[in-house]
Amino acid sequence: MNNWSLNRRALMKTMMLASAAPLVVGSRAFASSCDDHIVRLGGAIAPDTLNPFASWNSFWPWVFTYDWLVGLDARRYPDRKGFAKEWSVADDNVTWTFKIWPSMKWSDGQPATARDAAFTYSYLRGSMGTPDELNVGYNNTSGFEHVESIAALDEETFQIVTKVPTRWPIESWKMVVPEHIWKNISYADARSTFRNDPSLVGTGPMIVSEFQQGQFVSLTPNPYFRTGRPATAGAIFTFFNTVDSIAQALKSGSLDYGMSLTAAQWADLSKDPAIQVGETRVEQRNYLAFNTASVDGIGSTKALQDPAFRDAIGYAIDQKAIVDRAFRGHADPGVGPMVPVAADYYSDLSDIRRHFDLAEAARRLDAAGYRDTNGDGVREDKEGNSFQLELITGTGSGNLLIPVAAVQLITGWLGQIGIPVSVTELDSGALDARTAAPGDGGGGWDLVVTNNWTSSTPQDLLGLGSSKQIGIYNRSYWTNERFDELLSEIEVTIDLKKSQELVDQASRLLYTEAPYIMVCYPFVLDAHRKDCFDGWGTQDILSTNGYFPLDRLRPV
């Protein structure tokens, strides 16, 4: 970890990655010819294991090899289905039936059936309440408390019966794994030591065949993919230290596709006739969080626990200026916890929305009892101590870069209202440790500027305020009984209109209590070359929710 004042240049170079991944330019991952028909992808990501029960950090490359039972893409696009070909809910609103693709096979040639789906879900459910509960990775036990039964009715029919009406069966993100590989893996190993080394066995279009942590992952076409073997010879996804290297590799032809681009790189690449740039709204939220802990892991001042203090700070954050100046317009200004891409639930909260006004922020701080009594330009808290807050910052592995300018703007505004802030930059691993639940050793900081990228379900997006998600999604440590009640109601509500009403109530509660100030919702900026492959997406060049378009790319 590095102090902001001494290492601003290091922050610009390394905020994106959890680990320092060596560049492999010049290796076989960077052959520039189209002749081998291998798709070369690049991103500032840091996958740490191929075990989906043990980590959150390896979405890429898991998503190319394993299928969701349904998944977001399958609900948005008719040609991007997951393990289930179709699904339905009975009139009782608790019995969900999933039809599995007929005659589907795993990449090793074994039959892939409803029994594998039943195994995956039963494996997770069976770990609940044990010392080794599977609750530390993408495949986790969240939501299984609402499940009454799980069954494979036949080879092609999988059924989930819930205790109450809920959309969880189609909105949960669980990767279906092969029973014949995982049936002998203990819960203790599944959540920790089992690495799930290549070659993997999956039903996705591309199978992980080699994984060099911090460097790259190689993928080979699945000969048994349900719509046919992909037309390419495979793919190599290279992990980069810096986004500068991604842009350079796209220009040179060493990469066919690159993600995580900065606005300046994106603008520059858009001028290259051999490159097509893309811009996509996603579920990521960049936010400022307050350490609201009141017992263990507390910050330097009790003011952080005061909603009036937090609300006043909200008037000192100019989201539009951050979007315009730090993101060059490639983001939506932040408001509440629901992101614009979650169109069914997003609200601009216009009737309660704060406006940027430093004078109003100062007035509210005065009214709340946080004044500068000695005229030195620094306010004091109610205990008479001058404010000097520690702000930690970093970007989660695989998330979009937080520009240095965004943090600089925030700290500058806080300084203008008499709240001086020191900034400490952390890599994603250190950030996770500092913001872990206080019971797990986290806390002791005051403010954090970071981000998270969840699914677009209200349960995930509202996890920021869930007492069950402290140290995971909830990095502010904020708890509120009414909020938890609303979240519980949302989880068991299947009617969209009723769900929208509950989500709106929860969003407004989180906004007014202000454990978070939403900074912005950044766009994915990416690009692909046009000279080697056809079949890239137009709305999204490479899906951020599934395997598309690696199932359909074809050599030019």
XYZ file of C-alpha atoms in Angstrom:
556
model
C 0.000 0.000 0.000
C 1.224 3.509 -0.772
C 0.596 6.987 0.515
C -1.238 9.197 -1.980
C 1.083 12.175 -1.657
C 4.149 10.084 -2.505
C 2.760 7.686 -5.056
C 0.188 9.389 -7.256
C 1.895 8.035 -10.369
C 1.769 4.504 -8.950
C -1.963 4.863 -8.364
C -2.554 5.734 -12.004
C -0.612 2.692 -13.078
C -1.779 0.036 -10.666
C -5.217 0.788 -9.234
C -6.893 -1.589 -11.663
C -5.246 -4.847 -10.702
C -5.250 -6.988 -7.614
C -1.772 -8.291 -8.370
C 1.165 -7.173 -10.449
C 0.803 -9.304 -13.542
C 3.913 -9.416 -15.720
C 3.455 -8.477 -19.343
C 3.897 -11.304 -21.775
C 4.386 -9.324 -24.956
C 6.525 -11.393 -27.277
C 5.181 -14.706 -25.953
C 2.878 -16.981 -27.897
C -0.028 -15.061 -26.353
C 0.926 -12.116 -28.540
C 1.479 -13.560 -31.995
C 0.093 -10.909 -34.320
C -0.928 -13.033 -37.305
C -4.535 -13.927 -38.060
C -3.432 -17.221 -39.580
C -3.702 -19.356 -36.435
C -7.360 -18.337 -35.907
C -6.776 -17.860 -32.168
C -8.731 -14.955 -30.637
C -6.529 -12.760 -28.470
C -8.304 -10.907 -25.672
C -6.857 -8.537 -23.100
C -8.049 -6.907 -19.908
C -6.850 -5.535 -16.589
C -8.167 -8.460 -14.582
C -6.668 -10.715 -11.930
C -8.346 -14.133 -11.699
C -6.972 -16.062 -8.745
C -8.468 -19.542 -9.011
C -10.556 -21.624 -11.385
C -12.769 -22.805 -8.521
C -16.128 -20.951 -8.693
C -16.992 -21.961 -5.114
C -13.907 -20.271 -3.673
C -13.607 -16.807 -5.239
C -15.381 -13.788 -6.696
C -12.409 -12.724 -8.810
C -12.428 -15.059 -11.799
C -15.649 -14.230 -13.654
C -13.362 -14.152 -16.666
C -12.522 -16.928 -17.600
C -15.206 -19.012 -15.784
C -17.974 -17.541 -17.893
C -16.542 -18.995 -21.108
C -16.452 -22.544 -19.711
C -19.357 -22.841 -17.258
C -23.006 -22.051 -17.943
C -25.383 -20.275 -15.622
C -28.614 -22.219 -15.193
C -30.294 -19.163 -16.783
C -28.255 -15.978 -16.451
C -28.918 -12.379 -17.425
C -27.986 -12.761 -21.093
C -30.469 -15.619 -21.475
C -33.242 -13.377 -20.188
C -32.246 -10.499 -22.471
C -31.319 -12.301 -25.691
C -33.022 -15.341 -27.241
C -29.746 -16.639 -28.716
C -27.608 -16.564 -25.551
C -29.159 -19.313 -23.437
C -27.414 -21.038 -20.570
C -27.651 -24.581 -19.189
C -31.448 -24.406 -19.438
C -33.021 -24.011 -22.855
C -36.292 -22.692 -21.416
C -38.029 -22.233 -18.080
C -41.435 -21.521 -16.578
C -43.186 -21.012 -13.273
C -46.462 -22.715 -12.333
C -49.606 -20.890 -11.290
C -48.635 -21.406 -7.650
C -45.630 -19.069 -8.248
C -43.319 -21.404 -6.321
C -42.738 -24.311 -8.717
C -40.093 -23.520 -11.324
C -39.373 -25.939 -14.160
C -36.266 -25.785 -16.332
C -35.905 -27.719 -19.562
C -32.295 -28.685 -20.129
C -30.891 -28.880 -23.645
C -31.540 -32.399 -24.989
C -28.479 -34.582 -25.608
C -26.128 -31.887 -24.271
C -22.641 -33.039 -23.300
C -19.840 -31.846 -21.093
C -16.611 -30.956 -22.840
C -15.205 -34.386 -21.903
C -18.059 -36.110 -23.745
C -20.068 -37.113 -20.676
C -23.842 -36.395 -20.751
C -24.808 -33.013 -19.273
C -28.287 -33.382 -17.811
C -30.765 -32.073 -15.281
C -29.008 -34.286 -12.748
C -25.925 -32.057 -12.937
C -28.050 -28.992 -12.256
C -29.705 -30.781 -9.334
C -26.281 -31.812 -8.044
C -24.903 -28.255 -8.217
C -27.851 -26.734 -6.392
C -28.087 -29.569 -3.853
C -24.332 -29.399 -3.246
C -24.642 -25.712 -2.338
C -27.805 -26.171 -0.288
C -26.333 -29.116 1.598
C -23.449 -26.976 2.858
C -25.757 -24.532 4.631
C -25.231 -24.406 8.379
C -22.028 -26.431 8.252
C -18.631 -25.069 9.341
C -17.621 -25.120 5.679
C -20.683 -23.462 4.185
C -20.091 -22.505 0.570
C -20.552 -18.757 0.912
C -17.236 -17.322 -0.268
C -17.488 -17.418 -4.076
C -19.701 -16.924 -7.121
C -21.316 -20.299 -6.461
C -22.688 -19.592 -2.995
C -25.604 -20.343 -0.706
C -27.280 -16.946 -0.979
C -31.030 -17.400 -1.516
C -31.166 -21.090 -0.716
C -33.005 -20.335 2.522
C -36.076 -19.842 0.320
C -35.769 -23.245 -1.399
C -38.163 -26.023 -0.444
C -36.919 -28.734 -2.801
C -34.556 -29.438 -5.685
C -35.070 -32.322 -8.100
C -34.151 -33.727 -11.491
C -37.488 -35.081 -12.734
C -35.785 -36.702 -15.720
C -32.656 -36.162 -17.812
C -34.035 -32.963 -19.336
C -36.240 -31.558 -16.548
C -34.927 -29.742 -13.484
C -37.296 -28.410 -10.840
C -36.924 -25.941 -7.983
C -39.772 -25.429 -5.527
C -39.474 -22.373 -3.304
C -41.092 -21.802 0.073
C -42.570 -18.490 -1.026
C -43.009 -16.733 -4.391
C -39.634 -15.390 -5.544
C -37.784 -14.763 -8.802
C -34.593 -16.148 -7.271
C -34.532 -19.358 -9.378
C -33.991 -17.356 -12.574
C -32.100 -14.431 -11.046
C -29.485 -16.304 -9.019
C -26.023 -16.600 -10.529
C -24.965 -20.219 -10.031
C -22.624 -21.951 -12.470
C -23.665 -25.527 -13.196
C -20.745 -27.897 -12.618
C -20.376 -31.578 -13.623
C -21.348 -34.026 -10.912
C -18.757 -36.566 -12.026
C -15.975 -34.029 -11.335
C -17.246 -32.429 -8.141
C -19.104 -35.183 -6.284
C -16.023 -36.243 -4.312
C -14.849 -32.726 -3.426
C -15.519 -31.925 0.237
C -17.075 -28.613 1.236
C -13.873 -27.705 3.068
C -11.814 -28.212 -0.082
C -14.399 -26.591 -2.363
C -14.312 -23.332 -0.425
C -10.547 -23.152 -0.076
C -7.801 -25.466 -1.297
C -9.283 -27.159 -4.373
C -7.829 -25.292 -7.350
C -9.872 -26.938 -10.095
C -6.824 -27.000 -12.346
C -7.127 -27.212 -16.156
C -8.323 -28.646 -18.283
C -11.747 -27.741 -16.973
C -14.916 -29.616 -17.860
C -17.818 -27.377 -18.826
C -20.699 -26.841 -21.227
C -19.658 -23.364 -22.419
C -18.173 -22.690 -25.856
C -14.561 -22.331 -24.698
C -12.808 -24.557 -22.177
C -9.952 -23.355 -19.997
C -6.963 -25.502 -20.975
C -4.138 -23.550 -19.311
C -4.036 -20.968 -16.532
C -0.952 -18.970 -15.598
C -2.002 -16.751 -12.712
C -1.014 -13.140 -13.281
C -0.290 -13.811 -16.969
C -2.913 -15.448 -19.165
C -5.499 -18.165 -19.646
C -5.743 -20.326 -22.756
C -9.081 -21.647 -23.997
C -9.865 -24.370 -26.497
C -13.122 -24.823 -28.414
C -15.643 -27.174 -26.823
C -16.187 -29.916 -29.429
C -19.552 -30.764 -27.805
C -20.958 -27.237 -27.487
C -24.719 -27.428 -27.926
C -24.896 -25.208 -31.018
C -21.769 -26.663 -32.584
C -18.043 -26.395 -32.109
C -16.931 -22.732 -32.291
C -15.288 -21.816 -35.588
C -12.111 -20.349 -34.098
C -9.069 -22.350 -33.027
C -9.355 -21.092 -29.459
C -8.628 -17.980 -27.425
C -5.982 -16.494 -25.162
C -7.032 -13.954 -22.530
C -4.029 -11.991 -21.310
C -4.001 -10.188 -17.950
C -2.408 -6.732 -18.081
C -0.705 -4.534 -15.536
C -1.822 -1.314 -17.154
C -4.535 -0.232 -19.529
C -1.898 1.611 -21.575
C -0.509 -1.735 -22.682
C -3.962 -2.897 -23.813
C -4.379 0.080 -26.122
C -0.883 -0.387 -27.529
C -1.524 -4.080 -28.205
C -4.747 -3.291 -30.049
C -2.939 -0.804 -32.272
C -0.119 -3.220 -33.050
C -2.477 -6.120 -33.797
C -1.246 -8.177 -30.858
C -4.785 -8.168 -29.473
C -8.078 -8.723 -31.252
C -10.092 -7.320 -28.347
C -9.339 -5.140 -25.336
C -11.448 -3.991 -22.404
C -10.976 -1.572 -19.505
C -9.895 1.289 -21.766
C -9.628 4.837 -20.514
C -11.615 7.600 -22.172
C -8.462 9.020 -23.765
C -7.441 5.642 -25.206
C -10.958 4.988 -26.452
C -11.039 8.347 -28.248
C -7.646 7.678 -29.822
C -8.565 4.153 -30.967
C -11.834 5.413 -32.462
C -9.750 7.201 -35.107
C -8.115 3.959 -36.307
C -9.979 2.514 -39.348
C -8.884 -1.012 -38.404
C -10.533 -0.796 -34.967
C -14.149 -0.631 -33.823
C -14.759 0.897 -30.392
C -17.702 0.118 -28.128
C -19.402 1.654 -25.102
C -21.784 -0.254 -22.836
C -23.722 0.553 -19.694
C -23.135 -2.064 -17.004
C -23.958 -2.719 -13.360
C -20.816 -1.198 -11.855
C -21.214 1.570 -9.277
C -18.401 3.828 -8.135
C -19.111 5.197 -4.681
C -17.847 6.981 -1.612
C -18.594 4.940 1.523
C -18.450 6.032 5.157
C -17.237 3.716 7.904
C -20.401 3.682 10.038
C -19.155 1.030 12.490
C -19.915 1.883 16.093
C -18.118 -0.884 18.019
C -15.373 -2.857 16.290
C -13.537 -1.398 13.306
C -14.675 2.177 13.995
C -13.213 5.158 12.170
C -11.423 8.140 13.634
C -14.584 10.045 14.568
C -18.144 9.316 15.637
C -19.310 11.827 13.021
C -19.119 9.014 10.474
C -22.005 7.353 12.324
C -24.188 10.466 12.022
C -26.585 10.565 9.019
C -26.645 14.373 9.199
C -22.861 14.515 8.724
C -22.984 12.066 5.836
C -25.890 13.877 4.198
C -24.013 17.186 4.364
C -20.992 15.619 2.691
C -23.327 14.507 -0.106
C -23.889 18.172 -1.040
C -20.124 18.564 -1.520
C -19.870 15.907 -4.253
C -20.504 17.083 -7.811
C -21.300 13.882 -9.689
C -21.750 15.638 -13.032
C -18.363 17.317 -12.770
C -16.758 13.965 -12.003
C -18.411 12.397 -15.060
C -17.408 15.291 -17.312
C -13.875 15.823 -16.044
C -12.693 12.425 -14.788
C -14.651 10.155 -17.169
C -14.951 12.512 -20.164
C -18.659 11.820 -20.304
C -18.376 8.007 -20.357
C -20.500 7.438 -17.243
C -23.873 8.346 -15.783
C -23.891 10.562 -12.661
C -24.508 8.573 -9.498
C -27.751 8.840 -7.551
C -29.060 5.790 -5.683
C -28.091 2.112 -5.480
C -30.052 1.046 -8.574
C -28.142 1.411 -11.851
C -29.671 2.753 -15.090
C -29.186 -0.588 -16.851
C -31.580 -2.120 -14.294
C -34.350 -0.253 -16.080
C -37.230 -1.861 -14.177
C -35.933 -0.475 -10.887
C -33.848 2.609 -11.608
C -35.040 5.980 -10.293
C -33.332 9.358 -10.375
C -34.933 10.134 -6.970
C -35.626 13.630 -8.287
C -37.804 14.666 -5.348
C -35.101 13.999 -2.723
C -31.944 14.259 -4.802
C -29.137 16.413 -3.423
C -27.587 19.119 -5.567
C -23.959 20.186 -5.521
C -23.612 23.241 -3.319
C -20.550 23.731 -1.116
C -22.260 26.529 0.792
C -25.221 24.253 1.527
C -22.853 21.478 2.623
C -21.168 23.920 5.009
C -24.509 25.178 6.336
C -25.671 21.629 7.036
C -22.414 20.763 8.791
C -22.805 23.848 10.971
C -26.412 22.929 11.775
C -25.389 19.386 12.680
C -22.782 20.647 15.136
C -19.611 20.269 13.094
C -18.128 23.774 13.129
C -14.742 25.408 12.793
C -14.691 26.978 16.247
C -11.100 28.233 16.228
C -11.011 29.649 12.708
C -8.124 27.473 11.468
C -10.091 26.277 8.446
C -10.669 22.788 9.857
C -13.937 21.757 11.452
C -14.176 19.860 14.726
C -16.381 16.935 15.611
C -18.703 16.934 18.618
C -15.897 15.680 20.844
C -13.854 18.777 19.945
C -11.331 16.966 17.767
C -10.263 18.485 14.453
C -11.193 16.391 11.455
C -8.416 14.537 9.650
C -10.019 11.678 7.757
C -8.281 8.760 6.090
C -9.694 7.895 2.671
C -8.641 4.565 1.229
C -9.180 3.862 -2.440
C -8.761 1.069 -4.950
C -10.502 -0.762 -7.743
C -11.810 -4.296 -7.369
C -10.308 -7.016 -9.530
C -11.994 -7.034 -12.930
C -13.813 -3.763 -12.284
C -13.445 -0.611 -14.350
C -10.703 1.810 -13.379
C -11.461 4.667 -11.001
C -9.616 7.651 -12.512
C -7.232 9.454 -10.200
C -9.011 12.696 -11.067
C -12.240 11.445 -9.468
C -10.540 10.952 -6.095
C -8.726 14.274 -6.417
C -11.978 16.124 -7.037
C -13.674 14.536 -4.021
C -10.810 15.281 -1.635
C -10.551 18.824 -2.979
C -14.213 19.557 -2.316
C -14.053 18.086 1.191
C -11.048 20.259 1.942
C -12.974 23.340 0.844
C -15.649 22.676 3.478
C -13.138 22.135 6.272
C -12.798 18.342 6.154
C -9.152 17.559 5.304
C -8.523 14.087 3.930
C -5.397 11.981 3.445
C -5.539 9.335 0.729
C -4.075 5.849 0.759
C -4.082 3.787 -2.416
C -4.527 0.009 -2.104
C -4.458 -2.877 -4.511
C -7.639 -4.930 -4.586
C -6.355 -7.566 -2.183
C -5.374 -5.021 0.443
C -8.629 -3.137 -0.144
C -10.638 -6.302 0.484
C -8.716 -6.880 3.720
C -9.215 -3.317 5.005
C -12.944 -3.302 4.167
C -13.653 -6.830 5.382
C -16.145 -7.238 8.201
C -14.709 -5.934 11.496
C -15.014 -9.450 12.896
C -12.665 -10.569 10.124
C -10.101 -7.877 10.831
C -11.466 -5.083 8.649
C -12.199 -1.473 9.522
C -10.231 1.322 11.109
C -10.538 3.566 8.028
C -12.856 6.576 7.595
C -13.849 6.846 3.930
C -13.406 4.585 0.934
C -13.759 5.351 -2.754
C -14.175 2.086 -4.584
C -16.679 0.190 -6.711
C -18.556 -3.028 -7.120
C -20.091 -4.802 -10.074
C -22.996 -7.121 -9.333
C -25.869 -8.561 -11.295
C -28.796 -6.271 -12.089
C -31.139 -7.995 -9.623
C -32.451 -5.767 -6.827
C -31.191 -8.226 -4.214
C -27.608 -7.850 -5.414
C -27.759 -4.101 -6.032
C -29.285 -3.465 -2.615
C -26.677 -5.681 -0.978
C -24.788 -2.453 -0.261
C -27.054 -2.001 2.732
C -27.695 -5.580 3.772
C -26.533 -6.595 7.236
C -25.907 -10.061 5.778
C -23.423 -8.629 3.290
C -21.173 -6.668 5.653
C -17.615 -6.899 4.422
C -18.757 -8.280 1.041
C -21.158 -5.966 -0.794
C -21.744 -3.790 2.279
C -18.461 -1.999 2.858
C -19.909 0.816 4.951
C -20.871 -1.580 7.796
C -24.224 0.221 7.903
C -27.161 -1.682 9.352
C -30.827 -0.748 9.431
C -33.615 -3.030 10.589
C -36.232 -1.547 8.265
C -33.899 -1.864 5.276
C -33.299 -5.536 6.037
C -37.060 -6.059 6.295
C -37.581 -4.469 2.884
C -34.831 -6.590 1.382
C -36.423 -9.736 2.817
C -39.751 -8.746 1.265
C -38.115 -8.117 -2.099
C -36.523 -11.542 -2.045
C -39.930 -13.229 -1.767
C -41.867 -10.977 -4.136
C -42.569 -12.185 -7.647
C -44.957 -9.422 -8.785
C -42.924 -6.784 -10.649
C -45.010 -3.775 -9.587
C -44.892 -4.743 -5.921
C -41.178 -5.417 -6.208
C -40.627 -1.982 -7.752
C -42.446 -0.321 -4.854
C -40.327 -2.136 -2.286
C -37.097 -1.403 -4.138
C -38.003 2.279 -4.306
C -38.592 2.370 -0.544
C -35.273 0.668 0.120
C -33.416 2.942 -2.309
C -34.832 6.051 -0.675
C -33.928 4.818 2.795
C -30.353 4.103 1.743
C -30.110 7.489 0.017
C -31.399 9.546 2.943
C -29.336 7.685 5.549
C -26.322 8.191 3.234
C -23.871 5.458 4.230
C -22.869 5.777 0.561
C -22.645 8.655 -1.867
C -22.962 7.236 -5.377
C -20.321 8.879 -7.544
C -21.185 7.474 -10.968
C -22.124 4.449 -13.045
C -19.207 4.041 -15.488
C -19.461 2.610 -18.991
C -17.376 -0.256 -20.317
C -15.081 1.156 -22.972
C -13.680 -1.547 -25.217
C -12.562 -2.136 -28.771
C -11.910 -4.892 -31.304
C -9.891 -5.147 -34.455
C -11.718 -5.803 -37.705
C -9.045 -7.742 -39.599
C -9.110 -11.275 -38.097
C -12.629 -12.176 -36.916
C -16.274 -11.482 -37.658
C -19.179 -11.924 -35.251
C -18.412 -9.339 -32.578
C -21.416 -7.760 -30.902
C -22.863 -4.384 -31.781
C -24.728 -3.551 -28.550
C -21.956 -5.151 -26.507
C -18.746 -6.207 -28.252
C -18.050 -8.806 -25.560
C -20.771 -9.609 -23.059
C -20.180 -8.650 -19.446
C -22.684 -11.295 -18.344
C -21.934 -14.391 -20.417
C -19.857 -16.163 -23.042
C -20.943 -14.097 -26.087
C -19.462 -13.816 -28.723
C -16.871 -16.582 -28.290
C -19.531 -19.068 -29.398
C -19.925 -17.425 -32.815
C -16.736 -15.610 -33.800
C -15.384 -16.815 -37.123
C -12.150 -16.091 -38.978
C -12.368 -13.464 -41.687
